[in-house]
Amino acid sequence: MKRPRHERRTAQKLYKQLVVEGYTGSYSPVQRVVRDLTQAEAGSGDAFIPLHFGAGDALQFD
């Protein structure tokens, strides 16, 4: 679920916070890391969930 635009943590906001905490590098590496993380999180959206389990592989307690 996306947050409203003013609540989102952008690369620029992250860079400004890092500078406050002592980061001396440039903005572009921060931007690259944020872009890579965003792309990794997006993924394909597909997931494999097995519906058949071998004996003793899955437990359920009530």
mmCIF file of C-alpha atoms in Angstrom:
data_model
loop_
_atom_site.group_PDB
_atom_site.id
_atom_site.type_symbol
_atom_site.label_atom_id
_atom_site.label_comp_id
_atom_site.label_asym_id
_atom_site.label_seq_id
_atom_site.Cartn_x
_atom_site.Cartn_y
_atom_site.Cartn_z
ATOM 1 C CA MET A 1 0.000 0.000 0.000
ATOM 2 C CA LYS A 2 1.387 3.363 -0.979
ATOM 3 C CA ARG A 3 1.535 6.218 1.470
ATOM 4 C CA PRO A 4 0.411 9.720 0.541
ATOM 5 C CA ARG A 5 3.110 11.656 -1.321
ATOM 6 C CA HIS A 6 3.996 13.912 1.632
ATOM 7 C CA GLU A 7 4.566 10.851 3.878
ATOM 8 C CA ARG A 8 6.807 8.927 1.484
ATOM 9 C CA ARG A 9 10.523 8.568 2.140
ATOM 10 C CA THR A 10 12.193 9.690 -1.041
ATOM 11 C CA ALA A 11 15.842 9.402 -2.004
ATOM 12 C CA GLN A 12 16.194 13.157 -1.468
ATOM 13 C CA LYS A 13 14.768 12.977 2.057
ATOM 14 C CA LEU A 14 17.017 10.022 2.845
ATOM 15 C CA TYR A 15 20.063 11.860 1.482
ATOM 16 C CA LYS A 16 19.296 14.949 3.576
ATOM 17 C CA GLN A 17 18.991 12.788 6.699
ATOM 18 C CA LEU A 18 22.256 11.015 5.928
ATOM 19 C CA VAL A 19 24.035 14.362 5.514
ATOM 20 C CA VAL A 20 22.715 15.463 8.912
ATOM 21 C CA GLU A 21 24.138 12.258 10.380
ATOM 22 C CA GLY A 22 27.563 12.883 8.838
ATOM 23 C CA TYR A 23 27.457 11.338 5.342
ATOM 24 C CA THR A 24 29.959 13.109 3.099
ATOM 25 C CA GLY A 25 29.243 11.330 -0.181
ATOM 26 C CA SER A 26 27.206 12.591 -3.105
ATOM 27 C CA TYR A 27 23.524 12.130 -3.841
ATOM 28 C CA SER A 28 23.884 9.743 -6.801
ATOM 29 C CA PRO A 29 24.989 6.638 -4.803
ATOM 30 C CA VAL A 30 22.044 7.111 -2.454
ATOM 31 C CA GLN A 31 19.722 7.458 -5.432
ATOM 32 C CA ARG A 32 21.152 4.271 -6.986
ATOM 33 C CA VAL A 33 20.651 2.238 -3.801
ATOM 34 C CA VAL A 34 17.075 3.474 -3.382
ATOM 35 C CA ARG A 35 16.304 2.652 -7.030
ATOM 36 C CA ASP A 36 17.780 -0.850 -6.703
ATOM 37 C CA LEU A 37 15.840 -1.532 -3.494
ATOM 38 C CA THR A 38 12.612 -0.273 -5.040
ATOM 39 C CA GLN A 39 13.067 -2.532 -8.070
ATOM 40 C CA ALA A 40 13.905 -5.515 -5.864
ATOM 41 C CA GLU A 41 10.768 -4.973 -3.770
ATOM 42 C CA ALA A 42 8.557 -4.670 -6.839
ATOM 43 C CA GLY A 43 9.514 -8.125 -8.118
ATOM 44 C CA SER A 44 7.104 -10.104 -10.218
ATOM 45 C CA GLY A 45 4.477 -10.460 -7.527
ATOM 46 C CA ASP A 46 4.392 -14.215 -8.040
ATOM 47 C CA ALA A 47 4.913 -16.536 -5.133
ATOM 48 C CA PHE A 48 4.944 -20.295 -4.826
ATOM 49 C CA ILE A 49 2.891 -21.629 -1.955
ATOM 50 C CA PRO A 50 2.905 -25.409 -1.718
ATOM 51 C CA LEU A 51 -0.530 -26.889 -1.112
ATOM 52 C CA HIS A 52 0.708 -30.401 -0.480
ATOM 53 C CA PHE A 53 3.001 -31.168 2.424
ATOM 54 C CA GLY A 54 4.812 -34.378 3.217
ATOM 55 C CA ALA A 55 4.067 -36.157 6.471
ATOM 56 C CA GLY A 56 5.668 -34.180 9.306
ATOM 57 C CA ASP A 57 6.529 -31.136 7.162
ATOM 58 C CA ALA A 58 3.671 -28.925 8.354
ATOM 59 C CA LEU A 59 1.994 -28.737 11.743
ATOM 60 C CA GLN A 60 -1.181 -27.111 12.939
ATOM 61 C CA PHE A 61 -2.132 -26.513 16.542
ATOM 62 C CA ASP A 62 -5.492 -25.437 17.871
#
